[in-house]
PDB file of C-alpha atoms and ligand atoms in Angstrom:
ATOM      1  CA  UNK A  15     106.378 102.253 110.204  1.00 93.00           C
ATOM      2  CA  UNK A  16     106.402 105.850 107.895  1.00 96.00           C
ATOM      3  CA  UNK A  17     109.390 107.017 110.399  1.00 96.00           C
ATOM      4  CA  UNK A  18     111.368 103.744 109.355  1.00 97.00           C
ATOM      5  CA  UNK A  19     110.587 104.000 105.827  1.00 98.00           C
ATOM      6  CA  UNK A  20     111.221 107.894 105.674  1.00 98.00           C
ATOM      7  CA  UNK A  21     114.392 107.602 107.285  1.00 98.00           C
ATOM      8  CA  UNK A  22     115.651 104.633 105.192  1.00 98.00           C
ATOM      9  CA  UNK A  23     115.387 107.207 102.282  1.00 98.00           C
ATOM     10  CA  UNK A  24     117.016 110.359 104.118  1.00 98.00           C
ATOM     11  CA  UNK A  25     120.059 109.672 102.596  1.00 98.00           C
ATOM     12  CA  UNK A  26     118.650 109.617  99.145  1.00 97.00           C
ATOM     13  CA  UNK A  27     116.727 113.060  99.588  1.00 98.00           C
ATOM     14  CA  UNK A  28     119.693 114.523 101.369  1.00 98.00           C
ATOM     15  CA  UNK A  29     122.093 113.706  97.705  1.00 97.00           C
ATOM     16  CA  UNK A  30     119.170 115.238  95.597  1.00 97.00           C
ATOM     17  CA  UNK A  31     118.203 118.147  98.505  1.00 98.00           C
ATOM     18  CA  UNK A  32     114.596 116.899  98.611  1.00 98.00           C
ATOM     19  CA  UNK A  33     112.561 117.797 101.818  1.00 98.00           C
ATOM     20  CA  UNK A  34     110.684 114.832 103.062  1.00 98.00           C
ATOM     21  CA  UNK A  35     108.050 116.470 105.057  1.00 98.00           C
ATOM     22  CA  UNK A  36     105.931 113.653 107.023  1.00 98.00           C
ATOM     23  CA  UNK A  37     102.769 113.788 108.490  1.00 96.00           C
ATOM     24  CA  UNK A  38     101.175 110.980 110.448  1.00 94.00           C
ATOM     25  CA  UNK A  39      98.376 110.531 112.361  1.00 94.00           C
ATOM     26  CA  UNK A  40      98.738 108.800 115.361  1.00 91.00           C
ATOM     27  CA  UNK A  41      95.215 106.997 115.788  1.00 91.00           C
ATOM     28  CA  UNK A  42      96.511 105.936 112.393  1.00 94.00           C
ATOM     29  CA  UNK A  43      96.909 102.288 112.975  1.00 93.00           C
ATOM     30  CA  UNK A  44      97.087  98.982 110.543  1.00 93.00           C
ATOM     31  CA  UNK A  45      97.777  95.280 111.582  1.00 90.00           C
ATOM     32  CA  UNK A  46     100.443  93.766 109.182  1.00 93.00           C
ATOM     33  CA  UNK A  47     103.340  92.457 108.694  1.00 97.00           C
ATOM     34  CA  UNK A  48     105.311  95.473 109.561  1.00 95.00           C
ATOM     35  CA  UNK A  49     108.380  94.797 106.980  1.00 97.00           C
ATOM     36  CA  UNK A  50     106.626  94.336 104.139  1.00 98.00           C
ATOM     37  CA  UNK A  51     104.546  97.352 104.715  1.00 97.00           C
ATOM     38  CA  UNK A  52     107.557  99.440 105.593  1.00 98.00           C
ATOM     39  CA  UNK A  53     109.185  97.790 102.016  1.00 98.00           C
ATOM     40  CA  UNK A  54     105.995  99.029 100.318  1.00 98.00           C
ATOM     41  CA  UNK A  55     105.720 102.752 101.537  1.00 98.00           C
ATOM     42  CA  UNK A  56     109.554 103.195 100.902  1.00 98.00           C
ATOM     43  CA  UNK A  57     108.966 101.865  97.308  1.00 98.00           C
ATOM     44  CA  UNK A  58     106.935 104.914  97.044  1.00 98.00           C
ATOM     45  CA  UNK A  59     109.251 107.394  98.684  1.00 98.00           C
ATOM     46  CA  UNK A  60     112.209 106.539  96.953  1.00 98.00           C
ATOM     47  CA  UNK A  61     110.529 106.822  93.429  1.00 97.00           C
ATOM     48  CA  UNK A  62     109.260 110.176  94.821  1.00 98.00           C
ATOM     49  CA  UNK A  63     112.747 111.245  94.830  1.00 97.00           C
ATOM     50  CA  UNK A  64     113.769 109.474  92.515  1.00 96.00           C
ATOM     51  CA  UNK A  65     111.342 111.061  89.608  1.00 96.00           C
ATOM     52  CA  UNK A  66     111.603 114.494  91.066  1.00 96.00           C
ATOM     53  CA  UNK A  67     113.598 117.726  90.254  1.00 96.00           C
ATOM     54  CA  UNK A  68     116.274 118.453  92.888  1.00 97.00           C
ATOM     55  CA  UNK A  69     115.251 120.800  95.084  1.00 98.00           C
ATOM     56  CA  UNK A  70     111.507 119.765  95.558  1.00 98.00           C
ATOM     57  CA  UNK A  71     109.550 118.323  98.339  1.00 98.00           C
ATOM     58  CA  UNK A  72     108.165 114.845  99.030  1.00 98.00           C
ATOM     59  CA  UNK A  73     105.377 114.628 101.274  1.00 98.00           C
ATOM     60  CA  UNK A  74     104.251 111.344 103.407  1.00 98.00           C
ATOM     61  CA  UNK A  75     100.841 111.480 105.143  1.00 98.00           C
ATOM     62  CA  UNK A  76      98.726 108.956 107.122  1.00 97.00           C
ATOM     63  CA  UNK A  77      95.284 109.590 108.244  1.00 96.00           C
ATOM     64  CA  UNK A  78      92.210 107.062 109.458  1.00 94.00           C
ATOM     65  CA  UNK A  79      88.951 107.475 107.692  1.00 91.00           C
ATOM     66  CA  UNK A  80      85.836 105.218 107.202  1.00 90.00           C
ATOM     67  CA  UNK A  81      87.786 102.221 109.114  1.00 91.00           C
ATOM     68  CA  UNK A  82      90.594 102.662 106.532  1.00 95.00           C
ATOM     69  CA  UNK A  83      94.225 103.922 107.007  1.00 96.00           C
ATOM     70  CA  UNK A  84      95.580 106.179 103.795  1.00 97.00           C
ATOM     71  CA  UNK A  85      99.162 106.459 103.471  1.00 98.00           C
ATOM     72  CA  UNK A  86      99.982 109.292 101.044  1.00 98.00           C
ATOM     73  CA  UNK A  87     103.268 109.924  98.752  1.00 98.00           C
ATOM     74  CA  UNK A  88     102.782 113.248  96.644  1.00 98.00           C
ATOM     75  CA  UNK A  89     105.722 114.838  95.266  1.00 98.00           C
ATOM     76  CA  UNK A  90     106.475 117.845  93.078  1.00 98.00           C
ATOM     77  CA  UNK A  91     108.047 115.480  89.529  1.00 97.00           C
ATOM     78  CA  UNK A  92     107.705 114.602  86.169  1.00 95.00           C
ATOM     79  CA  UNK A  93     104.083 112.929  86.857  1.00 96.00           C
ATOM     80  CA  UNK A  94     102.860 110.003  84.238  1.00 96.00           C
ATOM     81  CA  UNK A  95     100.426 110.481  81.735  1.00 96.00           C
ATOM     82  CA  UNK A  96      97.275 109.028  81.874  1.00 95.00           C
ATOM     83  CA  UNK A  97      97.890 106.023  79.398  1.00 94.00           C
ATOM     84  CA  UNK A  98     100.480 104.466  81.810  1.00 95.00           C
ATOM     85  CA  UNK A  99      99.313 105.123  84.778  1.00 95.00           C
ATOM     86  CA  UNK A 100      97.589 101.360  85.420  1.00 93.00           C
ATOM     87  CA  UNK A 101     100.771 100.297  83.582  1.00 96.00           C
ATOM     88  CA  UNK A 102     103.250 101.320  86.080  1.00 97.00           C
ATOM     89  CA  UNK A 103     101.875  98.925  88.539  1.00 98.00           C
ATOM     90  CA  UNK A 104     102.872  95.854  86.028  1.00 97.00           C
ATOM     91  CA  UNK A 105     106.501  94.142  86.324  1.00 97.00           C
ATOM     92  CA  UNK A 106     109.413  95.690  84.476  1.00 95.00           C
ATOM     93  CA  UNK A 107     107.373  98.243  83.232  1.00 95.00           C
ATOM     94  CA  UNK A 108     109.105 101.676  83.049  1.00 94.00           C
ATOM     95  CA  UNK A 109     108.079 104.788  81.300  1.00 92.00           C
ATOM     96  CA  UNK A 110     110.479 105.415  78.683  1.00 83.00           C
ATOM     97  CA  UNK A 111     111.848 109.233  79.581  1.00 80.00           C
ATOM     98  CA  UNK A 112     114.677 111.412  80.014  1.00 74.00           C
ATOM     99  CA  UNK A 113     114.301 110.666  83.920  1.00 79.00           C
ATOM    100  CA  UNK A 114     113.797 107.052  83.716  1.00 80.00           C
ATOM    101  CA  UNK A 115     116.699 106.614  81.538  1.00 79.00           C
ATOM    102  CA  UNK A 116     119.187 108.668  84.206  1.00 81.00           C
ATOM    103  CA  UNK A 117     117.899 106.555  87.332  1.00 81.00           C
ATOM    104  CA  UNK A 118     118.158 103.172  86.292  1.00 82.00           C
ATOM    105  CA  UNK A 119     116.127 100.486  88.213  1.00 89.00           C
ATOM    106  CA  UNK A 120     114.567  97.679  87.435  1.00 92.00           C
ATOM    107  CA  UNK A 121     110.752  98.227  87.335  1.00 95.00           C
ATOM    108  CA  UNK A 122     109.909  96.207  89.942  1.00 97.00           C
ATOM    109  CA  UNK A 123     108.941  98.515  92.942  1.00 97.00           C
ATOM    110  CA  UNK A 124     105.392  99.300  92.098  1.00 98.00           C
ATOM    111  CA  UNK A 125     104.757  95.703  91.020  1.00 98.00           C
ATOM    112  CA  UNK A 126     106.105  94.569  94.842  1.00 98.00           C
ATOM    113  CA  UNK A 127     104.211  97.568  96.549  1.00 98.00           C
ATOM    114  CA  UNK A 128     101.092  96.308  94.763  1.00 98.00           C
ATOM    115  CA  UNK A 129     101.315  92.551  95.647  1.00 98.00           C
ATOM    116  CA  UNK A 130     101.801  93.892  99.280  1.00 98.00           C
ATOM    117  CA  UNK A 131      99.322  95.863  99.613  1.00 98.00           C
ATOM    118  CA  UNK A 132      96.875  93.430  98.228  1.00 98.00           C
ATOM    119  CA  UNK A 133      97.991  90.696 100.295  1.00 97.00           C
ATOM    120  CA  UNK A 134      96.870  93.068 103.290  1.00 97.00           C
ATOM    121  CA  UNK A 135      93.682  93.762 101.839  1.00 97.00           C
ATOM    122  CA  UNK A 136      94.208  96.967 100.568  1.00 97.00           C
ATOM    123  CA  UNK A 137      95.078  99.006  97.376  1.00 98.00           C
ATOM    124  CA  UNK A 138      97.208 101.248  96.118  1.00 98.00           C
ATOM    125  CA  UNK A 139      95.886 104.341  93.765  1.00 98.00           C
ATOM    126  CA  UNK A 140      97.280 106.826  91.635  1.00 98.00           C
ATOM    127  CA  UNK A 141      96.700 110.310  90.725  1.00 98.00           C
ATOM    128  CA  UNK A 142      99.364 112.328  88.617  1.00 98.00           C
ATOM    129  CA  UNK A 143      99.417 115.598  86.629  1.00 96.00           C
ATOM    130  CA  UNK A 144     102.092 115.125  84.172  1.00 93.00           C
ATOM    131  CA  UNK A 145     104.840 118.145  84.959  1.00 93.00           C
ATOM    132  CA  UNK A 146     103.717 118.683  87.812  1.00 96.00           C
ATOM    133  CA  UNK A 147     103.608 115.467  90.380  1.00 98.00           C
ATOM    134  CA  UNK A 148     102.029 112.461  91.143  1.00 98.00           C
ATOM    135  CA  UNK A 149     100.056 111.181  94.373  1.00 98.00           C
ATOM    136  CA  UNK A 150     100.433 107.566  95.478  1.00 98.00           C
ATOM    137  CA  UNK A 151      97.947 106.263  98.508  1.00 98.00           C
ATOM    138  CA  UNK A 152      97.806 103.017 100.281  1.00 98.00           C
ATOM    139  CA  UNK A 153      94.833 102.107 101.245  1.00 97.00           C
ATOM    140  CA  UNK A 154      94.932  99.612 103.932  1.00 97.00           C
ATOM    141  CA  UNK A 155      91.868  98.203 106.914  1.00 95.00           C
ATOM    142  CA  UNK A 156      91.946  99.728 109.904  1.00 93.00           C
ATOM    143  CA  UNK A 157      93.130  97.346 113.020  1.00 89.00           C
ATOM    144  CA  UNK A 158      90.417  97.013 114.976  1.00 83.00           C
ATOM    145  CA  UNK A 159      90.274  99.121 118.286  1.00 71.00           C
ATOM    146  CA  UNK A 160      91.175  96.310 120.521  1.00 49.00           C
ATOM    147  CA  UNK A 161      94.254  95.116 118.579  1.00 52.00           C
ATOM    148  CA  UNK A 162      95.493  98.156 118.636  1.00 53.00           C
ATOM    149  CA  UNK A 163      98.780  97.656 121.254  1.00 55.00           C
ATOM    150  CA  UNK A 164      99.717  94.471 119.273  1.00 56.00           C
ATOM    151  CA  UNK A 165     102.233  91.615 120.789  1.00 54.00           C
ATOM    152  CA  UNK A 166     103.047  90.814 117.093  1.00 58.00           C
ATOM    153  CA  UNK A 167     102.578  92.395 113.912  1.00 57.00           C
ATOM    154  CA  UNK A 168     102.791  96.000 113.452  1.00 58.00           C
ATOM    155  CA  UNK A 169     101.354  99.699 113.879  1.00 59.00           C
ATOM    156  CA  UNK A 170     101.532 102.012 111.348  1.00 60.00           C
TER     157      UNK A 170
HETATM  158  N1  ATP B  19     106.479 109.098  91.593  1.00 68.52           N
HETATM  159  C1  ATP B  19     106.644 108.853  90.280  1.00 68.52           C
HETATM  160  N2  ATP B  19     106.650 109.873  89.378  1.00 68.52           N
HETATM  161  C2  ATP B  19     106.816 109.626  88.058  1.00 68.52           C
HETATM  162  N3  ATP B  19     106.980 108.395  87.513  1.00 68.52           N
HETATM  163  C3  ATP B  19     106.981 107.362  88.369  1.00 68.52           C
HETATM  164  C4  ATP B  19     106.819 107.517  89.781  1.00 68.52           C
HETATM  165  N4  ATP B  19     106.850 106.296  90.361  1.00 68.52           N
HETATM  166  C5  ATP B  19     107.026 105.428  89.363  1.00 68.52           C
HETATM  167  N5  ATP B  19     107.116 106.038  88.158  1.00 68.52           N
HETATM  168  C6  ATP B  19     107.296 105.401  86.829  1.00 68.52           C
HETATM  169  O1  ATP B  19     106.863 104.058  86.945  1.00 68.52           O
HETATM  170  C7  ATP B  19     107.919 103.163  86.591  1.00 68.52           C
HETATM  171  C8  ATP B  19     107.809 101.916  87.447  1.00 68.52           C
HETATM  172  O2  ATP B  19     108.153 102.210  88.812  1.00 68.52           O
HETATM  173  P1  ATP B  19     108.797 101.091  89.718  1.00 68.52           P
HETATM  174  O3  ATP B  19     109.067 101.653  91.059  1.00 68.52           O
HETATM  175  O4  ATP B  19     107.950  99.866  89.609  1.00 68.52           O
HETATM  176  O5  ATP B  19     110.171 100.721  88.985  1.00 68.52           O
HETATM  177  P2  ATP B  19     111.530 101.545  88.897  1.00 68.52           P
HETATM  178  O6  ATP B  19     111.520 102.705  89.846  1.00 68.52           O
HETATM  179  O7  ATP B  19     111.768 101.839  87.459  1.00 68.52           O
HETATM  180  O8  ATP B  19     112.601 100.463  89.341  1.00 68.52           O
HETATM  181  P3  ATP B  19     112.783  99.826  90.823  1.00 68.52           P
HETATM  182  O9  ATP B  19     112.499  98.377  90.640  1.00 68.52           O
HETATM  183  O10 ATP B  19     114.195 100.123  91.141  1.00 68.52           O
HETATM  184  O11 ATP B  19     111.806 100.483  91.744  1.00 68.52           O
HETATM  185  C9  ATP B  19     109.183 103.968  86.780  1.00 68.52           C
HETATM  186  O12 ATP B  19     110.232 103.497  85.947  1.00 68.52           O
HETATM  187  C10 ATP B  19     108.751 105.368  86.394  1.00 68.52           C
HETATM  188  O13 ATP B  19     108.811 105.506  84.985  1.00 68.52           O
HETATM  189 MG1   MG B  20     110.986 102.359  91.869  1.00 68.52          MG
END
């Protein structure tokens, strides 16, 4: 599910020569409906690139802890100051910068990756250091150890 929605945004990195550097843990495994999920982590990615310098690096993690899966987006750009930062999760709502400006969009990715996520029973958190990157993570329930070689659904 990370391999599908890192690769969907290859193209992306390539134009702005951002490294996409993924990390996933293999025991790392969620039950879901695997295209919504993969919509939902790309969301992240390609606002990683797309509020980034060229030139940086995006990374993509997912690790298992306390019966939880956390998928993490960090990148390297502009970051969002504190005041927003429950904001950005609201429909249409776009920070108003130099960077937003130049990328166009619509303001609805965060709002989608949020109404995914919950509909898993999950969340999604921020963390951000404005200048100097931000930090998205899903956090979604673990599949439980028997499901784990589904016949529908999907593995993360
Ligand atoms: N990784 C990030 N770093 C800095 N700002 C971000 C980041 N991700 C989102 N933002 C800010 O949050 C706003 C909302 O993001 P969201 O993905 O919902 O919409 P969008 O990227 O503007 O449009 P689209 O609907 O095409 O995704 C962005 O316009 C941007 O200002
Ligand atoms: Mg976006």
């Amino acid at each position: 599910m990370i391999a599908r929605a890192v690769d969907a945004n290859r193209v992306a990195a390539e134009s702005h020569r951002i490294t996409l550097v993924a990390q996933t843990d293999p025991d790392a495994v969620a039950w879901g409906d695997e295209s919504m999920l993969v919509t939902a982590v790309h969301n992240l990615i390609a606002n990683a690139i797309q509020y980034s310098p060229d030139g940086t690096r995006v990374g993509i993690g997912a690790l298992h802890r306390d019966g939880a899966i956390e998928i993490a987006v960090t990148d390297q750009g502009v970051g969002i100051p504190e005041s927003e930062r429950e904001r950005v999760f609201e429909r249409f709502f776009r920070l108003d910068n130099a960077r937003s400006r130049q990328t166009g969009g619509t303001g609805l990715g965060l709002a989608i990756v949020k109404h995914v996520v919950q509909n898993h029973g999950g969340e999604v958190r921020v963390w951000s250091q404005q200048g100097h990157g931000s930090t998205f993570t899903i956090r979604l329930p673990q599949a439980p150890e028997a499901a784990a070689v589904p016949s529908r659904g999907a593995r993360t």
